[in-house]
Every structure is written in C-alpha cells, then in structure tokens.
Amino acid sequence: MTALEGARVLVPRGGAWGERVAQELAARGARPVIAPVIRTAPPRDAAARDATFTALADGRYAWLFVTSAASVEQLAGFLSAQRRTLPDTLEIAAVGPSTARAVGALGARVAFVPGGRSSAQTMIVQWTAAHDAASTGRCLVVRSDLAAAVVSDELELRGFAVDVCIGYRTVGVDLDPEVAGELHDGRFDIVLLTSLSVGRELRRQVGTLPASTLVASIGPGTTRDAERLGFTVGHTARTQSIDALIAELDSSSRRLEVTP
C-alpha cells in the first residue's frame, strides 16, 4: 500500500495538466478530484501577443524562455490556428520538467532546463552563467500577466537583448458548490496548492481549510504566499515540481486519516 492509497485529493487546475496529475495520483492509489479554481484566458492585448508569436515563428528570436506549461499551451494554440511551426534554429529554455514536456508535445526541442529547483530565478541564474550577451541573439520571454519579471529583468541587467510577451491571463473559476462544501467540511484529505493564484481563489471561495486536510504546496515560494493568506501548509515540495510533490507525498511517513 502506498502513502496516497485511498486519499481524496483536490487537483485545482483542469486541462491537460489536470488530467495528467489526476492520472499520476490514481496510479498511486489516490482518489483525485479535478476541480479547477483557475484557468488561463487570452491576454488583454491579444493582438500584441499574436504579433510577437508571429515574429517568433518568423525566426526573429534566438532564444525563447517559458516559465509555465500554460505559456506553451497558448503558443501551441496560436501555431495550430495559423498553421505555423517554430523554426529549427530556435533555442528554448524551460523552467522545469513539466514545462519541458509541454514543449516536447509541441514538437520542439528544449535546449536548457535548470538543475535543482524549478523556478524562474534558478533558470535564469544558471542560464546566464553559461551564455554571453554579445553572441546569444535576441531573447523572448513569454509569461502570464501575474508573473514577476524575474527572467527579463535579469537578462536586461546582464546586457542581453530581450522582449517580453504577456501570453495569457490567469482568471478565477467558481467551484461547484458541492465541492466547496466538501472542502469546508474536511471531506478532502489533501489539497494541492500549485500557485499563489490557486491559494487566493481557495481563500476567497472556501476560506481556510480544516486541520484534517493536508495542504501540500508545490514549493517554498508558494508556501510563503499561502501562509500569508492564512493557510497552514503541511508539506512543501523541495524542487518546485508537481511530480516531486506527488512523489514526496506518496513516500511520506505521515499517516492520513483517509475520508471514506
């Protein structure tokens, strides 16, 4: 029996990401419930985003930096609609394994993934240590409207030519009232906390969670944000990765009082 056997787990995002996470949890014996509290939407200036994506497909950038799978999904949708592909000369830096998988599904090659913690800061520190501004070429950073300008600021500081594209917005999704009630009543054993946006929506819609529910955070930054919102985080992944979080929960010595 695995540590997750029988545990009822809230997966707070839908789409391909949510389905993959739910499958991984189910393979470990858990009972995942996909109940999105956030979703991605087009940016407010979709025309500017599409113009930048066109320039990317036209080969005007040497490097593309992506810090989330959602950014890649938005790019994939654009390329499919326009019947375009990315040039073979484009080098892509992905923030971590999940984002790298999304790039691979796009049919593109990932040239750089940081070692250790999957974060924008880790990625850009390691990447700049290995590259020279004078010979790299123009860089494009695609991010959400809520993401901090960590990558682009560091590139500019070190003299790289860089453009920023707001690829999507993160918006809240109202939970099904039954799911919200079950969260409030402690009918979930584990809630996966995967971003500040997820934490904000859970706080808005449900409030703080019962002590019987294990709040499991994807990384230290998310834990700090969650604690500021009033959550008590019971487990924090070490490497800012959903795969690591699930594996750590499954190997945890903590005994869950699994809901029937």
Coordinates of C-alpha atoms in Angstrom, one line a residue:
M1 CA 0.0 0.0 0.0
T2 CA 1.3 3.5 -0.9
A3 CA 1.0 6.5 1.3
L4 CA -1.6 8.0 -1.0
E5 CA -3.7 4.9 -1.1
G6 CA -7.4 5.9 -0.8
A7 CA -6.6 9.6 -0.2
R8 CA -9.1 12.0 -1.7
V9 CA -7.0 14.7 -3.4
L10 CA -8.2 18.1 -4.9
V11 CA -6.5 18.9 -8.2
P12 CA -7.1 22.6 -8.6
R13 CA -6.5 23.0 -12.3
G14 CA -8.1 21.4 -15.3
G15 CA -7.0 20.8 -18.9
A16 CA -4.1 18.5 -19.9
W17 CA -2.2 19.4 -16.8
G18 CA -5.1 18.4 -14.5
E19 CA -5.7 15.2 -16.4
R20 CA -2.0 14.2 -16.2
V21 CA -1.8 15.0 -12.5
A22 CA -5.0 13.1 -11.8
Q23 CA -3.7 10.0 -13.7
E24 CA -0.5 10.1 -11.7
L25 CA -2.4 10.3 -8.4
A26 CA -4.8 7.5 -9.4
A27 CA -1.8 5.3 -10.4
R28 CA -0.6 5.7 -6.8
G29 CA -3.9 4.6 -5.4
A30 CA -5.3 8.1 -4.6
R31 CA -8.8 9.4 -5.5
P32 CA -8.2 12.6 -7.4
V33 CA -11.0 15.1 -8.0
I34 CA -10.3 17.7 -10.7
A35 CA -11.9 20.9 -9.6
P36 CA -10.3 23.9 -11.3
V37 CA -10.2 27.2 -9.3
I38 CA -8.2 29.0 -12.0
R39 CA -7.9 28.9 -15.8
T40 CA -6.0 30.6 -18.5
A41 CA -7.5 33.2 -20.7
P42 CA -6.2 35.3 -23.6
P43 CA -4.2 38.4 -22.6
R44 CA -6.0 41.8 -22.7
D45 CA -3.9 42.7 -25.7
A46 CA -4.2 39.5 -27.8
A47 CA -3.2 41.3 -31.0
A48 CA 0.2 42.2 -29.4
R49 CA 0.7 38.7 -28.3
D50 CA -0.1 37.2 -31.7
A51 CA 2.2 39.7 -33.4
T52 CA 5.0 38.5 -31.1
F53 CA 4.2 34.9 -31.7
T54 CA 4.3 35.6 -35.5
A55 CA 7.8 37.2 -35.1
L56 CA 8.8 34.1 -33.2
A57 CA 7.6 31.8 -35.9
D58 CA 9.4 34.0 -38.5
G59 CA 12.7 33.3 -36.8
R60 CA 13.4 36.8 -35.3
Y61 CA 14.4 35.3 -31.9
A62 CA 17.3 33.1 -31.0
W63 CA 16.1 32.1 -27.6
L64 CA 12.6 31.5 -26.1
F65 CA 12.1 31.4 -22.3
V66 CA 9.0 29.7 -20.9
T67 CA 8.2 29.6 -17.2
S68 CA 5.0 27.6 -17.3
A69 CA 3.2 24.9 -19.4
A70 CA 0.3 27.4 -19.8
S71 CA 2.6 29.6 -21.9
V72 CA 3.4 26.7 -24.1
E73 CA -0.2 25.8 -24.5
Q74 CA -1.1 29.3 -25.6
L75 CA 1.8 29.2 -28.2
A76 CA 0.6 25.8 -29.4
G77 CA -2.9 27.1 -29.9
F78 CA -1.6 30.0 -32.0
L79 CA 0.7 27.9 -34.1
S80 CA -2.1 25.4 -34.8
A81 CA -4.6 28.1 -35.8
Q82 CA -2.1 29.8 -38.1
R83 CA -0.6 26.5 -39.4
R84 CA 2.8 27.6 -38.4
T85 CA 5.8 25.9 -36.8
L86 CA 8.7 27.1 -34.8
P87 CA 12.0 27.5 -36.7
D88 CA 14.6 24.8 -36.2
T89 CA 17.1 27.4 -35.2
L90 CA 15.1 28.5 -32.1
E91 CA 16.6 27.5 -28.7
I92 CA 14.1 27.0 -25.9
A93 CA 14.8 27.3 -22.1
A94 CA 12.1 25.7 -19.9
V95 CA 11.7 26.3 -16.2
G96 CA 11.4 22.7 -15.3
P97 CA 10.4 19.2 -16.4
S98 CA 6.6 19.8 -16.7
T99 CA 7.2 22.8 -18.9
A100 CA 9.8 20.9 -20.9
R101 CA 7.3 18.1 -21.5
A102 CA 4.8 20.7 -22.9
V103 CA 7.5 22.0 -25.2
G104 CA 8.2 18.4 -26.4
A105 CA 4.5 17.9 -27.1
L106 CA 4.7 21.0 -29.3
G107 CA 7.2 19.1 -31.4
A108 CA 10.0 21.5 -30.4
R109 CA 13.4 20.8 -28.8
V110 CA 14.3 22.0 -25.3
A111 CA 17.9 23.3 -25.2
F112 CA 18.0 24.2 -21.5
V113 CA 16.3 23.0 -18.3
P114 CA 17.9 24.2 -14.9
G115 CA 19.1 21.7 -12.4
G116 CA 17.6 21.6 -8.9
R117 CA 14.6 23.7 -8.0
S118 CA 12.2 24.6 -10.9
S119 CA 12.0 28.4 -10.6
A120 CA 12.4 31.4 -12.8
Q121 CA 15.3 32.6 -10.6
T122 CA 17.1 29.3 -10.7
M123 CA 16.7 29.0 -14.5
I124 CA 18.0 32.5 -15.4
V125 CA 20.9 32.3 -13.0
Q126 CA 22.1 29.0 -14.4
W127 CA 21.4 30.0 -18.0
T128 CA 23.2 33.4 -17.8
A129 CA 26.2 31.7 -16.2
A130 CA 26.6 29.6 -19.4
H131 CA 25.8 32.3 -22.1
D132 CA 27.3 35.5 -23.3
A133 CA 25.2 38.6 -24.2
A134 CA 27.3 39.5 -27.2
S135 CA 26.8 36.3 -29.1
T136 CA 23.4 35.0 -27.9
G137 CA 21.0 36.9 -30.1
R138 CA 17.6 38.3 -29.2
C139 CA 15.6 36.6 -26.4
L140 CA 11.8 36.4 -25.9
V141 CA 10.2 35.7 -22.5
V142 CA 6.6 34.5 -22.5
R143 CA 4.8 34.8 -19.2
S144 CA 1.4 35.4 -17.6
D145 CA 0.0 38.8 -16.6
L146 CA 0.6 37.9 -12.9
A147 CA 4.2 36.5 -13.1
A148 CA 7.1 38.7 -11.8
A149 CA 9.6 39.9 -14.4
V150 CA 12.4 37.8 -12.9
V151 CA 13.8 36.4 -16.2
S152 CA 13.5 39.5 -18.3
D153 CA 14.9 41.8 -15.6
E154 CA 18.0 39.6 -15.2
L155 CA 18.5 39.4 -18.9
E156 CA 18.4 43.2 -19.3
L157 CA 20.7 43.7 -16.3
R158 CA 23.3 41.4 -17.9
G159 CA 23.1 43.2 -21.3
F160 CA 21.0 40.6 -23.3
A161 CA 18.6 41.9 -25.9
V162 CA 15.1 40.8 -24.6
D163 CA 11.4 41.3 -25.4
V164 CA 8.6 40.3 -23.1
C165 CA 5.3 38.8 -24.2
I166 CA 2.2 38.5 -22.0
G167 CA 1.0 35.2 -23.3
Y168 CA -2.1 34.7 -21.1
R169 CA -4.1 35.9 -18.1
T170 CA -4.9 33.8 -15.1
V171 CA -8.6 34.1 -14.0
G172 CA -10.6 32.5 -11.2
V173 CA -13.1 29.8 -11.7
D174 CA -16.0 29.3 -9.2
L175 CA -16.0 25.9 -7.6
D176 CA -19.0 23.6 -7.8
P177 CA -21.0 24.4 -4.6
E178 CA -20.8 20.7 -3.6
V179 CA -17.0 20.6 -3.9
A180 CA -16.7 23.9 -2.0
G181 CA -18.9 22.4 0.8
E182 CA -16.8 19.3 0.9
L183 CA -13.6 21.3 1.2
H184 CA -15.1 23.4 4.0
D185 CA -16.3 20.2 5.8
G186 CA -12.9 18.5 5.6
R187 CA -14.0 15.8 3.0
F188 CA -10.7 16.1 1.2
D189 CA -7.6 14.5 2.6
I190 CA -5.1 16.6 0.5
V191 CA -5.4 19.9 -1.4
L192 CA -2.6 20.5 -3.9
L193 CA -1.6 24.2 -3.8
T194 CA 0.2 24.9 -7.0
S195 CA 0.4 28.7 -7.2
L196 CA -0.5 31.9 -5.4
S197 CA -3.5 32.2 -7.8
V198 CA -4.8 28.9 -6.6
G199 CA -4.3 29.9 -3.0
R200 CA -6.1 33.2 -3.5
E201 CA -9.1 31.5 -5.1
L202 CA -9.4 28.9 -2.4
R203 CA -9.2 31.5 0.3
R204 CA -11.9 33.6 -1.4
Q205 CA -14.3 30.7 -2.1
V206 CA -13.7 28.4 0.9
G207 CA -11.7 30.3 3.5
T208 CA -9.1 28.5 5.5
L209 CA -9.2 24.7 5.3
P210 CA -9.9 22.3 8.2
A211 CA -6.9 21.0 10.1
S212 CA -7.7 17.5 8.9
T213 CA -6.9 18.5 5.3
L214 CA -3.3 18.4 4.3
V215 CA -2.3 21.4 2.3
A216 CA 0.5 20.4 0.0
S217 CA 2.5 23.1 -1.6
I218 CA 4.5 22.9 -4.9
G219 CA 7.4 24.9 -3.5
P220 CA 8.8 27.3 -0.8
G221 CA 7.6 30.4 -2.6
T222 CA 4.0 29.1 -2.8
T223 CA 4.2 28.1 0.8
R224 CA 5.2 31.6 1.9
D225 CA 2.3 33.1 -0.2
A226 CA -0.1 30.5 1.3
E227 CA 0.9 31.2 4.8
R228 CA 0.3 35.0 4.2
L229 CA -3.2 34.0 3.1
G230 CA -3.8 32.2 6.4
F231 CA -3.2 28.6 5.3
T232 CA -1.3 26.0 7.3
V233 CA 0.9 24.2 4.9
G234 CA 1.6 20.6 5.9
H235 CA 4.1 19.7 3.1
T236 CA 6.3 21.7 0.8
A237 CA 7.9 20.1 -2.3
R238 CA 11.7 20.7 -2.4
T239 CA 12.0 21.3 -6.2
Q240 CA 9.0 23.4 -7.3
S241 CA 7.6 20.5 -9.3
I242 CA 4.2 18.8 -9.3
D243 CA 5.9 15.4 -10.0
A244 CA 8.2 15.9 -7.0
L245 CA 5.3 16.9 -4.8
I246 CA 3.3 13.8 -5.6
A247 CA 6.3 11.5 -5.2
E248 CA 7.1 13.1 -1.8
L249 CA 3.5 12.8 -0.6
D250 CA 3.5 9.2 -1.6
S251 CA 6.7 8.4 0.3
S252 CA 5.8 10.5 3.3
S253 CA 5.7 8.8 6.7
R254 CA 2.7 11.0 7.7
R255 CA -0.4 8.9 8.2
L256 CA -3.5 10.3 6.7
E257 CA -6.9 9.8 8.2
V258 CA -8.5 8.9 4.9
T259 CA -12.1 10.0 4.3
P260 CA -14.5 7.2 3.4

